Amino acid sequence: PHLFHALGAIACTEGRLADARKLLEQALALEPRMPLPRLHLARVFDLEGRPDHALRELELARDLCPALPECGERVLAHQLRTQGEEFLRAGHTTPALESLVAALRRDGEDPLTHNAIGVALHMLGDKERAKQSFRRALSLAHGFKDAEENLQAS
């Protein structure tokens, strides 16, 4: 299961989401109680635009391994990012940025949070830092369409 997990994590970073999902699901089929493949699978679901599936995997990882702080932090980060995204959609940029920065403190490797921070910064007129956020999102998830489009538009 460790090999499938490692290959799935690499595929996710490279933007090969279907391959990543398949490999991570194979790892979990062999060892369902492993929390780390679930954390990576949650990232895949998020990048596929399936945040409810992502949250379910994060909560399951947290419940399977409560002693691993990353699992609980990732659940909180997901919730804060979702809240920030809702603020952005409502046009409340400052509270959005506050929620997103709090999410980033809990999960600094989340490309969706970096992208959303870029959107908030762009809305606030800080175009250079917005571009940096979009680039960071792309460095974490190659081929992440939203970040690519946002970078081109900024």
Short mmCIF file of C-alpha atoms in Angstrom, two decimals:
data_model
loop_
_atom_site.label_atom_id
_atom_site.label_comp_id
_atom_site.label_asym_id
_atom_site.label_seq_id
_atom_site.Cartn_x
_atom_site.Cartn_y
_atom_site.Cartn_z
CA PRO A 1 0.00 0.00 0.00
CA HIS A 2 2.91 2.39 0.62
CA LEU A 3 4.03 2.28 -3.00
CA PHE A 4 0.50 2.98 -4.26
CA HIS A 5 0.29 5.87 -1.78
CA ALA A 6 3.61 7.37 -2.87
CA LEU A 7 2.78 7.05 -6.56
CA GLY A 8 -0.68 8.51 -5.96
CA ALA A 9 0.77 11.50 -4.12
CA ILE A 10 3.19 12.14 -6.99
CA ALA A 11 0.42 11.83 -9.58
CA CYS A 12 -1.67 14.35 -7.63
CA THR A 13 1.14 16.89 -7.58
CA GLU A 14 1.69 16.37 -11.31
CA GLY A 15 -2.00 17.06 -11.98
CA ARG A 16 -2.81 13.50 -13.04
CA LEU A 17 -5.89 13.37 -10.83
CA ALA A 18 -7.56 10.26 -12.27
CA ASP A 19 -4.32 8.28 -11.87
CA ALA A 20 -3.83 9.68 -8.38
CA ARG A 21 -7.34 8.71 -7.30
CA LYS A 22 -6.94 5.18 -8.65
CA LEU A 23 -3.56 4.64 -6.95
CA LEU A 24 -4.70 6.08 -3.62
CA GLU A 25 -7.87 3.99 -3.70
CA GLN A 26 -5.68 0.91 -4.35
CA ALA A 27 -3.58 1.78 -1.29
CA LEU A 28 -6.73 2.12 0.81
CA ALA A 29 -8.17 -1.13 -0.54
CA LEU A 30 -5.07 -2.90 0.81
CA GLU A 31 -4.97 -0.99 4.11
CA PRO A 32 -8.16 0.98 4.83
CA ARG A 33 -6.91 2.37 8.15
CA MET A 34 -3.96 4.29 6.66
CA PRO A 35 -4.63 8.01 7.21
CA LEU A 36 -2.06 9.52 4.83
CA PRO A 37 -3.51 8.12 1.58
CA ARG A 38 -6.86 9.51 2.76
CA LEU A 39 -5.30 12.95 3.18
CA HIS A 40 -3.96 12.79 -0.38
CA LEU A 41 -7.25 11.42 -1.70
CA ALA A 42 -9.01 14.36 -0.06
CA ARG A 43 -6.69 16.71 -1.98
CA VAL A 44 -7.57 14.91 -5.22
CA PHE A 45 -11.29 15.26 -4.51
CA ASP A 46 -10.82 18.97 -3.77
CA LEU A 47 -8.93 19.50 -7.03
CA GLU A 48 -11.67 17.61 -8.87
CA GLY A 49 -14.23 20.05 -7.44
CA ARG A 50 -15.71 17.54 -4.99
CA PRO A 51 -15.25 19.28 -1.61
CA ASP A 52 -17.88 17.17 0.17
CA HIS A 53 -15.99 14.00 -0.74
CA ALA A 54 -12.76 15.66 0.36
CA LEU A 55 -14.21 16.61 3.75
CA ARG A 56 -15.52 13.07 4.24
CA GLU A 57 -12.03 11.62 3.64
CA LEU A 58 -10.45 14.18 5.97
CA GLU A 59 -12.93 13.42 8.74
CA LEU A 60 -12.39 9.69 8.28
CA ALA A 61 -8.60 10.14 8.49
CA ARG A 62 -9.03 12.22 11.65
CA ASP A 63 -11.32 9.60 13.21
CA LEU A 64 -8.97 6.74 12.25
CA CYS A 65 -5.92 8.46 13.66
CA PRO A 66 -6.81 11.08 16.28
CA ALA A 67 -3.21 11.13 17.55
CA LEU A 68 -1.96 12.49 14.21
CA PRO A 69 -2.43 16.28 14.51
CA GLU A 70 -2.28 16.83 10.74
CA CYS A 71 -5.59 15.03 10.28
CA GLY A 72 -7.50 17.35 12.60
CA GLU A 73 -5.71 20.40 11.24
CA ARG A 74 -6.66 19.47 7.69
CA VAL A 75 -10.35 19.20 8.67
CA LEU A 76 -10.20 22.68 10.24
CA ALA A 77 -8.29 24.06 7.26
CA HIS A 78 -10.90 22.68 4.86
CA GLN A 79 -13.71 24.25 6.87
CA LEU A 80 -11.91 27.61 7.05
CA ARG A 81 -11.14 27.55 3.33
CA THR A 82 -14.77 26.79 2.54
CA GLN A 83 -15.84 29.67 4.76
CA GLY A 84 -13.36 31.97 3.03
CA GLU A 85 -14.62 30.92 -0.39
CA GLU A 86 -18.19 31.68 0.72
CA PHE A 87 -17.11 35.14 1.90
CA LEU A 88 -15.43 35.72 -1.48
CA ARG A 89 -18.57 34.75 -3.38
CA ALA A 90 -20.53 37.21 -1.22
CA GLY A 91 -17.99 39.98 -1.94
CA HIS A 92 -16.69 40.14 1.65
CA THR A 93 -13.00 40.24 0.81
CA THR A 94 -11.46 41.11 4.19
CA PRO A 95 -13.19 38.36 6.20
CA ALA A 96 -12.49 35.98 3.31
CA LEU A 97 -8.80 36.74 3.50
CA GLU A 98 -8.81 36.27 7.29
CA SER A 99 -10.44 32.83 6.97
CA LEU A 100 -8.13 31.81 4.14
CA VAL A 101 -4.98 32.86 5.99
CA ALA A 102 -6.19 30.90 9.03
CA ALA A 103 -6.72 27.89 6.73
CA LEU A 104 -3.24 28.31 5.28
CA ARG A 105 -1.71 28.25 8.77
CA ARG A 106 -3.25 24.80 9.25
CA ASP A 107 -2.51 23.45 5.77
CA GLY A 108 0.18 25.39 3.95
CA GLU A 109 0.24 22.91 1.08
CA ASP A 110 -3.35 23.42 -0.07
CA PRO A 111 -3.37 24.73 -3.63
CA LEU A 112 -7.04 25.71 -3.39
CA THR A 113 -6.33 27.96 -0.40
CA HIS A 114 -3.38 29.58 -2.18
CA ASN A 115 -5.58 30.16 -5.22
CA ALA A 116 -8.41 31.65 -3.15
CA ILE A 117 -5.96 33.94 -1.35
CA GLY A 118 -4.78 35.07 -4.77
CA VAL A 119 -8.37 35.88 -5.74
CA ALA A 120 -8.87 37.88 -2.53
CA LEU A 121 -5.59 39.77 -3.01
CA HIS A 122 -6.50 40.52 -6.61
CA MET A 123 -9.87 41.87 -5.47
CA LEU A 124 -8.03 44.09 -2.97
CA GLY A 125 -5.78 45.41 -5.74
CA ASP A 126 -2.59 43.62 -4.67
CA LYS A 127 -1.90 42.10 -8.08
CA GLU A 128 1.73 41.10 -7.48
CA ARG A 129 0.98 39.10 -4.32
CA ALA A 130 -2.06 37.63 -6.06
CA LYS A 131 0.21 36.33 -8.83
CA GLN A 132 2.55 34.85 -6.22
CA SER A 133 -0.39 32.99 -4.67
CA PHE A 134 -1.52 31.65 -8.03
CA ARG A 135 2.03 30.51 -8.83
CA ARG A 136 2.29 28.78 -5.44
CA ALA A 137 -1.01 26.99 -6.11
CA LEU A 138 0.36 25.79 -9.45
CA SER A 139 3.62 24.63 -7.87
CA LEU A 140 1.58 22.44 -5.53
CA ALA A 141 -0.80 21.15 -8.19
CA HIS A 142 0.45 21.33 -11.75
CA GLY A 143 -2.34 21.89 -14.22
CA PHE A 144 -4.73 23.35 -11.60
CA LYS A 145 -7.11 25.06 -14.05
CA ASP A 146 -8.52 27.71 -11.71
CA ALA A 147 -5.06 28.90 -10.71
CA GLU A 148 -3.86 28.86 -14.34
CA GLU A 149 -6.84 30.96 -15.43
CA ASN A 150 -6.46 33.35 -12.50
CA LEU A 151 -2.74 33.82 -13.19
CA GLN A 152 -3.42 34.57 -16.85
CA ALA A 153 -6.17 37.05 -15.95
CA SER A 154 -4.09 38.88 -13.32
#
